[in-house]
CSV table of C-alpha atoms and ligand atoms in Angstrom, one decimal:
chain,number,residue,atom,x,y,z
P,1,MET,CA,0.1,0.0,-0.4
P,2,GLY,CA,0.8,3.4,-0.1
P,3,LEU,CA,2.2,5.5,2.7
P,4,VAL,CA,1.0,9.1,4.3
P,5,VAL,CA,2.9,11.1,5.9
P,6,HIS,CA,2.8,14.3,8.5
P,7,PRO,CA,6.5,14.8,8.1
P,8,VAL,CA,8.1,16.5,10.9
P,9,LEU,CA,11.8,16.3,10.8
P,10,ARG,CA,14.3,16.4,13.6
P,11,ALA,CA,18.1,17.7,12.5
P,12,PRO,CA,20.7,16.9,14.1
P,13,ALA,CA,23.2,18.9,15.3
P,14,ALA,CA,22.2,22.5,14.1
P,15,ALA,CA,18.2,21.5,16.2
P,16,ALA,CA,16.7,23.2,13.5
P,17,VAL,CA,13.1,22.0,12.9
P,18,VAL,CA,11.2,21.7,10.1
P,19,LEU,CA,8.2,21.5,9.3
P,20,SER,CA,6.5,20.6,5.5
P,21,THR,CA,3.8,21.6,4.4
P,22,MET,CA,0.8,18.9,4.5
P,23,TRP,CA,0.1,16.4,2.2
P,24,ALA,CA,-1.1,13.5,3.5
P,25,LEU,CA,-4.7,12.2,2.4
P,26,MET,CA,-5.8,12.6,5.7
P,27,PRO,CA,-8.0,16.0,6.3
P,28,SER,CA,-6.6,16.7,9.8
P,29,PRO,CA,-3.4,19.6,9.6
P,30,VAL,CA,-0.7,18.6,10.2
P,31,SER,CA,-0.4,19.7,13.8
P,32,LYS,CA,-3.4,18.1,15.0
P,33,ALA,CA,-2.7,14.2,13.2
P,34,ALA,CA,1.2,14.2,13.3
P,35,THR,CA,2.5,12.3,16.4
P,36,VAL,CA,5.9,13.7,16.8
P,37,VAL,CA,7.5,11.0,19.1
P,38,THR,CA,10.5,13.2,19.9
P,39,ALA,CA,10.7,16.9,20.6
P,40,ALA,CA,14.4,18.8,19.0
P,41,PRO,CA,16.2,19.2,22.1
P,42,ALA,CA,16.9,22.7,23.1
P,43,VAL,CA,20.9,21.6,22.5
P,44,ALA,CA,21.3,19.2,20.4
P,45,ALA,CA,24.3,16.7,21.0
P,46,PRO,CA,27.0,17.6,18.5
P,47,ILE,CA,27.3,14.8,15.9
P,48,VAL,CA,31.0,13.6,17.5
P,49,ALA,CA,31.6,11.5,14.3
P,50,ALA,CA,31.5,12.5,11.1
P,51,ALA,CA,29.9,9.5,8.7
P,52,GLN,CA,32.3,7.7,6.4
P,53,LYS,CA,31.2,8.4,3.1
P,54,ALA,CA,28.6,5.6,0.9
P,55,ASP,CA,31.3,4.2,-1.4
P,56,SER,CA,28.6,1.4,-2.0
P,57,PHE,CA,25.0,0.7,-1.1
P,58,GLN,CA,22.8,-2.4,0.2
P,59,PHE,CA,19.2,-3.7,0.3
P,60,PRO,CA,18.1,-2.9,3.5
P,61,LEU,CA,16.1,-6.2,3.5
P,62,PRO,CA,17.9,-9.5,2.9
P,63,THR,CA,15.1,-10.2,-0.1
P,64,TRP,CA,13.5,-7.6,-2.0
P,65,LYS,CA,10.2,-8.9,-3.2
P,66,PRO,CA,8.3,-6.5,-4.7
P,67,HIS,CA,4.1,-5.2,-2.9
P,68,CYS,CA,2.1,-3.8,-5.4
P,69,LEU,CA,3.6,-0.6,-5.9
P,70,GLY,CA,6.7,0.1,-7.1
P,71,PHE,CA,8.2,3.3,-8.4
P,72,GLY,CA,6.4,5.6,-10.3
P,73,SER,CA,3.2,3.5,-10.1
P,74,GLN,CA,0.1,5.3,-9.9
P,75,TRP,CA,-0.7,5.1,-5.6
P,76,ARG,CA,-3.4,2.8,-4.8
P,77,LEU,CA,-3.8,0.6,-2.3
P,78,CYS,CA,-3.6,-2.8,-3.6
P,79,ASP,CA,-7.2,-3.3,-4.1
P,80,GLY,CA,-7.1,0.0,-6.5
P,81,THR,CA,-7.9,2.4,-3.6
P,82,VAL,CA,-6.9,5.7,-4.9
P,83,LEU,CA,-4.9,7.0,-2.1
P,84,ARG,CA,-4.8,11.3,-3.3
P,85,ARG,CA,-5.1,13.1,-6.4
P,86,CYS,CA,-4.4,16.0,-7.9
P,87,ALA,CA,-7.1,17.9,-6.7
P,88,ALA,CA,-7.7,20.5,-9.8
P,89,THR,CA,-6.8,17.8,-12.2
P,90,GLY,CA,-8.0,14.5,-10.3
P,91,ALA,CA,-4.6,13.2,-11.5
P,92,VAL,CA,-3.8,10.6,-9.3
P,93,TRP,CA,0.1,10.9,-7.5
P,94,LEU,CA,2.5,8.7,-8.4
P,95,HIS,CA,4.3,6.6,-5.2
P,96,THR,CA,8.3,7.6,-5.0
P,97,GLY,CA,9.4,4.5,-3.4
P,98,VAL,CA,9.3,1.3,-3.7
P,99,ASP,CA,7.3,-1.4,-0.9
P,100,ILE,CA,8.6,-4.3,0.0
P,101,ARG,CA,6.3,-7.1,1.2
P,102,THR,CA,8.1,-8.3,4.6
P,103,GLY,CA,7.4,-10.0,7.6
P,104,ILE,CA,8.5,-7.7,11.1
P,105,GLN,CA,12.0,-8.2,10.7
P,106,PRO,CA,15.5,-5.5,11.2
P,107,VAL,CA,15.7,-2.8,8.7
P,108,ARG,CA,19.7,-2.5,8.0
P,109,ALA,CA,21.4,1.5,6.7
P,110,ALA,CA,21.7,1.1,2.6
P,111,ALA,CA,24.5,2.3,3.4
P,112,ASN,CA,27.7,4.8,5.8
P,113,GLY,CA,25.5,7.8,6.4
P,114,VAL,CA,23.4,9.8,9.2
P,115,ILE,CA,20.0,10.1,10.2
P,116,VAL,CA,18.6,13.3,9.5
P,117,GLY,CA,15.0,13.0,10.1
P,118,TYR,CA,12.9,10.6,11.7
P,119,THR,CA,8.8,11.3,11.9
P,120,VAL,CA,6.0,9.4,13.5
P,121,ASP,CA,2.5,8.9,11.4
P,122,PRO,CA,-0.1,7.5,14.3
P,123,VAL,CA,-1.3,5.2,10.9
P,124,PHE,CA,1.6,4.7,9.2
P,125,LYS,CA,4.3,4.1,11.9
P,126,GLY,CA,7.8,5.8,11.5
P,127,GLY,CA,9.5,7.0,8.9
P,128,VAL,CA,13.4,7.8,9.2
P,129,LEU,CA,15.8,9.5,6.2
P,130,ILE,CA,19.6,8.6,6.1
P,131,LYS,CA,22.0,11.1,4.2
P,132,HIS,CA,24.8,9.5,2.3
P,133,GLN,CA,27.4,11.5,1.0
P,134,THR,CA,28.6,9.4,-2.0
P,135,ALA,CA,31.0,10.4,-5.3
P,136,GLN,CA,28.3,11.8,-6.7
P,137,GLY,CA,27.0,14.0,-4.2
P,138,VAL,CA,24.5,13.5,-1.5
P,139,VAL,CA,21.6,10.9,-1.3
P,140,LEU,CA,18.9,10.8,1.0
P,141,THR,CA,17.1,6.7,1.8
P,142,GLN,CA,13.8,6.9,3.2
P,143,TYR,CA,12.3,4.5,4.9
P,144,TRP,CA,8.8,4.4,6.1
P,145,HIS,CA,6.7,1.7,8.1
P,146,VAL,CA,9.6,0.9,10.8
P,147,TRP,CA,10.7,1.4,13.9
P,148,PRO,CA,14.2,3.0,15.1
P,149,ARG,CA,15.9,0.7,17.6
P,150,ALA,CA,16.8,2.8,20.7
P,151,GLY,CA,19.5,5.0,20.0
P,152,PHE,CA,18.7,5.8,16.7
P,153,GLY,CA,17.7,9.1,16.2
P,154,PRO,CA,18.5,11.9,14.4
P,155,GLY,CA,21.9,12.4,14.2
P,156,LYS,CA,23.1,9.1,15.1
P,157,VAL,CA,26.0,7.8,12.6
P,158,VAL,CA,25.0,4.9,10.9
P,159,THR,CA,27.2,2.3,9.0
P,160,LYS,CA,26.3,0.5,5.6
P,161,GLY,CA,24.2,-2.7,6.8
P,162,GLN,CA,23.6,-2.0,10.2
P,163,VAL,CA,20.7,-2.5,12.0
P,164,PHE,CA,18.8,1.0,12.9
P,165,ALA,CA,15.2,-0.7,12.9
P,166,ASP,CA,12.4,-2.7,12.4
P,167,ILE,CA,9.7,-3.5,10.5
P,168,ALA,CA,6.4,-1.9,12.2
P,169,ASN,CA,3.6,-3.9,12.1
P,170,MET,CA,0.6,-2.9,10.3
P,171,GLY,CA,-1.0,-6.2,10.3
P,172,SER,CA,-2.0,-7.3,6.5
P,173,ARG,CA,-0.2,-4.4,4.9
P,174,THR,CA,3.3,-5.0,7.1
P,175,HIS,CA,5.3,-4.0,4.8
P,176,LEU,CA,8.7,-1.9,4.1
P,177,HIS,CA,8.5,1.4,1.6
P,178,PHE,CA,12.2,2.5,0.5
P,179,ALA,CA,12.9,5.3,-1.3
P,180,VAL,CA,16.3,7.1,-3.0
P,181,PHE,CA,16.4,11.0,-3.2
P,182,ARG,CA,19.1,12.1,-4.6
P,183,GLY,CA,20.6,15.4,-3.2
P,184,ASP,CA,20.5,17.0,0.6
P,185,TYR,CA,17.2,17.4,2.9
P,186,GLN,CA,14.6,18.9,2.0
P,187,PRO,CA,10.5,18.2,3.3
P,188,ASN,CA,9.9,16.6,-0.5
P,189,ALA,CA,12.4,14.5,0.6
P,190,TRP,CA,9.6,12.8,2.6
P,191,ARG,CA,7.1,12.0,0.1
P,192,GLY,CA,5.8,8.8,-0.7
P,193,ALA,CA,4.3,10.2,-3.8
P,194,LEU,CA,4.1,13.4,-5.7
P,195,PRO,CA,1.6,14.5,-8.2
P,196,PRO,CA,2.7,13.3,-12.2
P,197,THR,CA,2.5,16.9,-12.7
P,198,ALA,CA,3.1,20.2,-10.3
P,199,CYS,CA,-0.2,21.0,-8.2
P,200,ASP,CA,-1.3,21.8,-5.3
P,201,GLY,CA,1.9,22.8,-4.1
P,202,PHE,CA,3.6,20.3,-4.6
P,203,PRO,CA,6.4,19.6,-7.4
P,204,ALA,CA,5.7,17.1,-10.0
P,205,PHE,CA,6.9,12.9,-9.6
P,206,PRO,CA,9.4,12.1,-9.6
P,207,ASN,CA,11.3,15.3,-8.1
P,208,ARG,CA,14.2,14.1,-7.2
P,209,PHE,CA,13.3,11.0,-6.6
P,210,VAL,CA,14.6,7.5,-8.2
P,211,ASN,CA,14.1,4.4,-9.0
P,212,ALA,CA,15.2,2.8,-5.2
P,213,THR,CA,15.9,-1.0,-6.6
P,214,THR,CA,17.9,0.3,-9.3
P,215,PHE,CA,19.7,2.6,-7.8
P,216,ILE,CA,20.5,-0.1,-5.0
P,217,LYS,CA,21.5,-2.4,-7.9
P,218,ALA,CA,23.9,0.4,-9.2
P,219,HIS,CA,25.7,1.1,-6.0
P,220,LEU,CA,26.2,-2.6,-4.9
P,221,ALA,CA,29.7,-3.0,-3.5
P,222,VAL,CA,32.2,-4.4,-6.7
P,223,ALA,CA,32.5,-7.9,-5.3
P,224,PRO,CA,36.5,-8.4,-5.1
P,225,PRO,CA,38.3,-9.9,-8.0
P,226,THR,CA,38.7,-13.8,-8.1
P,227,PRO,CA,41.6,-14.6,-7.1
P,228,ALA,CA,43.5,-16.8,-10.1
P,229,ALA,CA,43.6,-20.5,-10.0
P,230,ALA,CA,46.3,-21.4,-8.1
P,231,PRO,CA,49.6,-21.8,-10.1
P,232,LEU,CA,50.1,-25.6,-11.1
P,233,HIS,CA,53.2,-26.4,-9.8
P,234,HIS,CA,55.7,-24.7,-11.9
P,235,CYS,CA,58.7,-27.4,-12.6
P,236,ARG,CA,57.7,-30.4,-12.2
P,237,TYR,CA,54.0,-30.6,-13.0
P,238,ALA,CA,52.9,-34.0,-14.6
P,239,PRO,CA,49.6,-34.9,-15.9
P,240,MET,CA,47.6,-37.4,-14.1
P,241,GLY,CA,48.7,-40.5,-15.6
P,242,GLY,CA,51.4,-38.8,-17.3
G,301,ZN,ZN1,4.8,2.9,0.0
């Protein structure tokens, strides 16, 4: 299924709190509907360790079985129910991530980075953004319907493959929504979907989102070179029976 969020970012060291515009399906205003689990501290803890560069990525789950919504799919429940349309045109929004069918299990950081956002929606559970510094610039990975583990909040440095969260229980709709956003943080990086053409104040799909599955596959760690076959004995080798 798609996701609906009322994003509230708790930023790291700068302690900046960014309230994005309300974009969710549910009509209630963000100030009322959003449940912010952690308020920004008056003095944010400094980031003591810089994140390592993200040289490669991995999938956050050990298996990658797509749910009904992929990148660019119309934002509908699996039964076809439309989650959001543009008010003016009626155009159905498009899904920015990939939904992965899964049970409740650990979720791993897709690459070295730092958690830059955590928000909670009463229906759609936790959302996490991790910022990665790559050779091609900053990339954010977005994880929805997860609960961070203790100690994993904004400002926390993570390494590739580190378990930082668990899939949230959403009953028959339990799944991971995973997206890749090219660029540094902006409120739109929380979007689980965007309109096909700019409308209602939202940028057109895909904005800075890219196909998450394609991106990860293209940035997997390069396998170390296969060792050459052990050299044959250089002086006295004789074939069997020879
Ligand atoms: Zn989704």
